[in-house]
Coordinates of C-alpha atoms in Angstrom, one line a residue:
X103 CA 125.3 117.7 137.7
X104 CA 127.6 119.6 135.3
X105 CA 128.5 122.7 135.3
X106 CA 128.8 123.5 131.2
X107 CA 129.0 121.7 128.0
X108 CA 132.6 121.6 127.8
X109 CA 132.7 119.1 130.9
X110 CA 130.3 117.1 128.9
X111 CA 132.7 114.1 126.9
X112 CA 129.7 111.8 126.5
X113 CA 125.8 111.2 126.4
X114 CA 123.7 108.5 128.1
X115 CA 121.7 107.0 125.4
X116 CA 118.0 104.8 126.8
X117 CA 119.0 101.2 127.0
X118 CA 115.9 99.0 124.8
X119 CA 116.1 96.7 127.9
X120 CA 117.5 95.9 131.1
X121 CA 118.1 92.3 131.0
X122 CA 120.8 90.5 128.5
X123 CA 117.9 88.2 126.5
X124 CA 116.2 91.1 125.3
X125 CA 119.2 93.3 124.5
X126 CA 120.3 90.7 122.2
X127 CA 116.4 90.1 120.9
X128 CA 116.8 93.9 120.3
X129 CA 120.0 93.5 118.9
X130 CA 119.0 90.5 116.1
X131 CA 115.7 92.3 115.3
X132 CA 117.7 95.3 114.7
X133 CA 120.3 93.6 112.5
X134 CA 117.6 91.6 110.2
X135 CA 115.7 95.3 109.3
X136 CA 119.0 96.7 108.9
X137 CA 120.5 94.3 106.3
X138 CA 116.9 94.1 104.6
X139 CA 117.4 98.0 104.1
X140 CA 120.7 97.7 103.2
X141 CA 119.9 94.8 100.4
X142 CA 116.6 96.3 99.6
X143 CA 118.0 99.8 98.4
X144 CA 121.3 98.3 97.5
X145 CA 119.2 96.5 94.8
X146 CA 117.5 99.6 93.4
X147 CA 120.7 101.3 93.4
X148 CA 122.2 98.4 91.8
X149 CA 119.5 98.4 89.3
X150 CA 118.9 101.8 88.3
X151 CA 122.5 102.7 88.0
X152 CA 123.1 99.2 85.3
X153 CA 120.1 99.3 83.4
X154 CA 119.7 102.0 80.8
X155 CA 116.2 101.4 80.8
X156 CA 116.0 102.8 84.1
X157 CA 117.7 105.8 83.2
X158 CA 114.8 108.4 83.4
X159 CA 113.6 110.8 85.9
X160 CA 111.3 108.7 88.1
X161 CA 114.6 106.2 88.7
X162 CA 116.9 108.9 88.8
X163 CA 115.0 110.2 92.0
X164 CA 114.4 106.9 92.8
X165 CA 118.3 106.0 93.3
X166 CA 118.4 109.3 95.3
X167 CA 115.9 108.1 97.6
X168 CA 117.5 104.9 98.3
X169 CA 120.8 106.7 99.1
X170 CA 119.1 108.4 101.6
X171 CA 117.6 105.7 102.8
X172 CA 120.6 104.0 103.7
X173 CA 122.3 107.3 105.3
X174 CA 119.1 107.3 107.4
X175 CA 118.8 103.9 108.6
X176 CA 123.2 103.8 109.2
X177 CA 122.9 106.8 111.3
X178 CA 121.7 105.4 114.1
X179 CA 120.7 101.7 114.3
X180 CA 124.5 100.3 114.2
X181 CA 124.9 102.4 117.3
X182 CA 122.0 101.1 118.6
X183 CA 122.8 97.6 117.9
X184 CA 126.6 98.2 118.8
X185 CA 125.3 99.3 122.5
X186 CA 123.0 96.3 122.7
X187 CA 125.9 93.9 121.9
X188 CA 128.0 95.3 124.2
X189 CA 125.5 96.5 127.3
X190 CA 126.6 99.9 126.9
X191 CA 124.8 103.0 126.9
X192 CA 127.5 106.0 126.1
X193 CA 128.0 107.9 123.0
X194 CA 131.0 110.3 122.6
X195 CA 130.1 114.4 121.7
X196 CA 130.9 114.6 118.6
X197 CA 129.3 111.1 118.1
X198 CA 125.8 113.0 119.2
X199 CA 126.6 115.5 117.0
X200 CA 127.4 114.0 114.3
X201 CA 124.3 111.7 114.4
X202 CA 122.0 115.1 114.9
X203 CA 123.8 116.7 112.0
X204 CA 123.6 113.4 109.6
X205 CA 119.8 112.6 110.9
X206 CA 118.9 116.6 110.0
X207 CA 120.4 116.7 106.7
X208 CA 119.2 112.9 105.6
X209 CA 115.5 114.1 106.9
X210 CA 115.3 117.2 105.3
X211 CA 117.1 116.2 101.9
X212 CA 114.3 113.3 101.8
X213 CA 111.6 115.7 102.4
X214 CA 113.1 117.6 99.5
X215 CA 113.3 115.2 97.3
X216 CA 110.2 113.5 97.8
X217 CA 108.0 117.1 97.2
X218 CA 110.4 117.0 93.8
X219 CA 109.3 113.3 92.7
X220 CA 105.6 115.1 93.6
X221 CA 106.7 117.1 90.7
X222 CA 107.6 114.4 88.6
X223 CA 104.4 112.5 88.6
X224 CA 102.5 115.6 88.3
X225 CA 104.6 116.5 85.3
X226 CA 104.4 113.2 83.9
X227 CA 100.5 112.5 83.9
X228 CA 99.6 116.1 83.4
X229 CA 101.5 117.8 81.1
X230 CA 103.0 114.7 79.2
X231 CA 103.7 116.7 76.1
X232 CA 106.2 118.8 78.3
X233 CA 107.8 116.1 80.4
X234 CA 111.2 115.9 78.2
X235 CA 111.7 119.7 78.4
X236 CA 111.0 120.2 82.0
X237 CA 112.5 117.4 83.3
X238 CA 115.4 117.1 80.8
X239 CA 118.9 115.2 82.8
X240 CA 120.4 118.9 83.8
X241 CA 116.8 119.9 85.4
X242 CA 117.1 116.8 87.4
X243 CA 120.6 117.2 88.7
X244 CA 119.5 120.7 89.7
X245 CA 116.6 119.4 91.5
X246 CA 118.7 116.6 93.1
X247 CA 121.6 119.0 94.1
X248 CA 118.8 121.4 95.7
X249 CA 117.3 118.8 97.7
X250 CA 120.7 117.7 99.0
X251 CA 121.8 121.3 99.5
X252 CA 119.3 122.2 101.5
X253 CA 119.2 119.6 103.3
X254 CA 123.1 120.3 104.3
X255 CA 121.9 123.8 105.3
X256 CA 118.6 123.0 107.8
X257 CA 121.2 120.7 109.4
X258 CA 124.1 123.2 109.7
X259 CA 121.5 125.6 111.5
X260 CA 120.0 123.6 113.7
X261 CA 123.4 121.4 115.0
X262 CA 125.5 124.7 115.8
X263 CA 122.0 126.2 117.4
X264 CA 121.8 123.0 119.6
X265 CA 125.1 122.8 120.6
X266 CA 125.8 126.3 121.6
X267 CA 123.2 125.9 124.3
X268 CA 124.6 125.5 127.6
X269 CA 124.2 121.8 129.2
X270 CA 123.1 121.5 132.9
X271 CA 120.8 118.7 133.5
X272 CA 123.4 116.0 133.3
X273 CA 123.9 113.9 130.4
X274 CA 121.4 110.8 130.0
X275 CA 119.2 111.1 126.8
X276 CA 115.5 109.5 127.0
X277 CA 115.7 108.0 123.1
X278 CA 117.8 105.3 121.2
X279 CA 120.0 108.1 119.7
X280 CA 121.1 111.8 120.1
X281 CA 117.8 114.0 119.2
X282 CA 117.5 117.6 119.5
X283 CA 114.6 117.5 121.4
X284 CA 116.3 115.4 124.2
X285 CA 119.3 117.4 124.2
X286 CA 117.2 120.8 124.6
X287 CA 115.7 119.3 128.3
X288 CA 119.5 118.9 129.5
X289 CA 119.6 122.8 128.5
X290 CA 119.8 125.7 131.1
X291 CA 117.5 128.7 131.1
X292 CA 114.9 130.0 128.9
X293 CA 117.7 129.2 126.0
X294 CA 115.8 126.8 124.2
X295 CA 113.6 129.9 122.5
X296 CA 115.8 130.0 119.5
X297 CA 115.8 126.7 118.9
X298 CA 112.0 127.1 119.0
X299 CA 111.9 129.7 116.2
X300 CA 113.8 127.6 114.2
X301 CA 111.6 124.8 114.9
X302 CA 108.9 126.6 113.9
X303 CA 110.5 127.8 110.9
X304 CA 111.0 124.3 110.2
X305 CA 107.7 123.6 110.4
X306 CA 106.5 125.9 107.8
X307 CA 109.3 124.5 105.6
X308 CA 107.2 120.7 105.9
X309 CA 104.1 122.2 105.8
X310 CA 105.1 123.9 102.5
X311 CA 106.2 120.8 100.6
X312 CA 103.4 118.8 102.3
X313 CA 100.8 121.6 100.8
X314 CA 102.7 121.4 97.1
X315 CA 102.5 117.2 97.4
X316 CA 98.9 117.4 98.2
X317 CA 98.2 119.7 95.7
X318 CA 100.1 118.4 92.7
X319 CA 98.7 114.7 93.8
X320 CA 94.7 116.6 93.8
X321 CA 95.7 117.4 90.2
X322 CA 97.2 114.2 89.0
X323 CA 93.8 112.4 90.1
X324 CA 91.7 114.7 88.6
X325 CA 93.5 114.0 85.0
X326 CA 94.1 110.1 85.7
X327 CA 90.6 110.1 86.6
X328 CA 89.5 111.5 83.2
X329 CA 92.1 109.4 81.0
X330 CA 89.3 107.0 78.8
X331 CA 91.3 103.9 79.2
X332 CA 91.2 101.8 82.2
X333 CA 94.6 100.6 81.0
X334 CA 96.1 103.8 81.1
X335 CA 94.5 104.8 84.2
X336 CA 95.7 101.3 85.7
X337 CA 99.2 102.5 85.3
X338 CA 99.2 106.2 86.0
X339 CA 97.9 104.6 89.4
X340 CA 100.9 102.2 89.8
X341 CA 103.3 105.0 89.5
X342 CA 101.0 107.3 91.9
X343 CA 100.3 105.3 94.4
X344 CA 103.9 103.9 95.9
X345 CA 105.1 107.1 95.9
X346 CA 102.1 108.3 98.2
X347 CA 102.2 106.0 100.7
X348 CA 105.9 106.6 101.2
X349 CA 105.1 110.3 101.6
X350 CA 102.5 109.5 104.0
X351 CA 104.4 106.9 105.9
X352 CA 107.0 109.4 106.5
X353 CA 105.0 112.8 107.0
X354 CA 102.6 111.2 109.5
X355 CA 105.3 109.3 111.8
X356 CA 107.4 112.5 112.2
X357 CA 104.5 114.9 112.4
X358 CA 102.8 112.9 115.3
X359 CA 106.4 112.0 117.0
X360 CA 106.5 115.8 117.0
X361 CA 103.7 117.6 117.5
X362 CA 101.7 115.1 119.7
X363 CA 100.9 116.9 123.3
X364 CA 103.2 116.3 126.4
X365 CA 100.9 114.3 128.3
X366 CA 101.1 111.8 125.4
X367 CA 104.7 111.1 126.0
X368 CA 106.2 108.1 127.6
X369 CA 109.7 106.9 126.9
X370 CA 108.4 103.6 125.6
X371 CA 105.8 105.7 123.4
X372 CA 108.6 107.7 122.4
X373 CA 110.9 105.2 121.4
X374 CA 108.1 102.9 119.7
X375 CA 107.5 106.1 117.8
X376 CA 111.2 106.7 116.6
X377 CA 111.6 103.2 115.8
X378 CA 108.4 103.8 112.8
X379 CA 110.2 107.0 111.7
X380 CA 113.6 106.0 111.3
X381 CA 114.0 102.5 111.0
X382 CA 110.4 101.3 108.8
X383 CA 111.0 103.9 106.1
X384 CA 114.5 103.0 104.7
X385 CA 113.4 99.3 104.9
X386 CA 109.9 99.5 103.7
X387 CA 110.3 102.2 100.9
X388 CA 111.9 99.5 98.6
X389 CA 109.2 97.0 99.0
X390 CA 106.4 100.0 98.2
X391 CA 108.3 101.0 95.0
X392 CA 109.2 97.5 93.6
X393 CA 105.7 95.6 94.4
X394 CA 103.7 96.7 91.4
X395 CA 106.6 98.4 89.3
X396 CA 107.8 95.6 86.5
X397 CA 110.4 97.6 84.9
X398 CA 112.2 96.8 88.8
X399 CA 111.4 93.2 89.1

């Protein structure tokens, strides 16, 4: 056992598997999602940045996404693939830290920016009169830089709230990488209360932009719905629906990694779990967007 944090160098991630076939099964599967993510939003990067087509709102947060995407996904599967390789299970302190930090910011900018592209759609099918005024290039890099921003600032709190705790259940972590949760049952003491206002806190925060997504997409129905052309209503739907699913793909995995009851948890669950929330996103999300958009193709 340790006595306090400072005698803490290194954490213990949970091996994928014990014997050396798997590992580097784990460690192949791993690599092929993670260079499919990396050429999927490489390519919408790539496109929305040359084409001057592309150069309006809905790309605009679409390039922002895909940045995120790739933050997410780099965070913690080379690690994970790294430790595979190698049979190795350790990652340094500021390693954990740094991956808690990266993974809080990424999470929360996406959240962010996905309630702003809500926005977007609902600006775009309902008020379409207004959509160059409210959405002109400066209101966009406003909205950008606040997602990002606060992002930065949910991840600040939490990281220096997780790591002043003091450590005293030794140093192996039950997930794939460093997650405040995990690090919270190493804690000592009742000190894990604050972390649970925050948490809370938190979750008012998601629950906000998950109310103002719902809402703006119960509006954008309601006018598509009433547009007199099945043509027009055809392609309001295109833009709509991608950007749904990827909301819901995301919201659902974290919320039920989350909030599921105790007696749920397994490791395996657990790890199954993490897998759909950070490594299916940043590798999926560019297959939603590009299937029925032909301004991508």
């Amino acid at each position: 056992q340790m006595s306090n944090t400072s005698s803490i160098t290194e954490f213990l991630l949970l091996a994928f598997a014990d014997t050396r076939e798997l590992q580097l099964l784990h460690f192949w599967l791993f690599l092929g999602i993670y260079l499919a993510a990396l050429l999927a939003n490489g390519l919408i990067i790539t496109a929305v940045a040359c084409d001057h087509r592309l150069h309006t709102p809905m790309y605009f947060f679409l390039l922002n996404l895909a940045l995120l995407d790739l933050g997410c996904i780099s965070t913690t599967v080379p690690k994970a693939m790294a430790n595979s390789l190698w049979d190795n299970r350790a990652i340094s302190y500021a390693g954990c830290t740094a991956q808690i930090f990266l993974l809080l910011f990424l999470f929360s900018a996406e959240l962010s920016l996905l309630t702003v592209m809500s926005y977007d759609r609902y600006v775009a099918i309902c008020k379409p009169l207004h959509y160059g005024t409210l959405l002109g290039s400066r209101a966009c890099a406003n909205m950008a830089a606040a997602a990002w921003g606060s992002g930065v600032l949910h991840a600040v709190l939490h990281t220096a709230n997780t790591f002043s705790l003091p450590l005293c259940q030794g140093n192996a972590l039950h997930q794939f990488f460093c997650e405040i949760a995990q690090i919270l049952k190493l804690s000592c003491s009742d000190s894990y209360r604050r972390e649970f206002g925050l948490r809370v806190l938190s979750s008012f925060l998601m629950m906000g932009c998950f109310v103002f997504i719902a809402l703006s997409y119960v509006q954008v129905f309601r006018a598509v719905l009433r547009m007199p052309s099945q043509q027009g209503r055809h392609k309001a739907f295109s833009t709509c629906l991608p950007h749904l699913a990827v909301v819901s793909l995301f919201i659902s995995t974290i919320m039920f990694a989350h909030l599921k009851p105790p007696s749920v948890s397994s490791p395996s669950l657990d790890l199954v779990l993490a897998v759909l929330y950070l490594v299916v996103p940043p590798a999926v999300n560019p297959l939603i967007y590009s299937m029925r958009n032909q301004e991508l193709k």
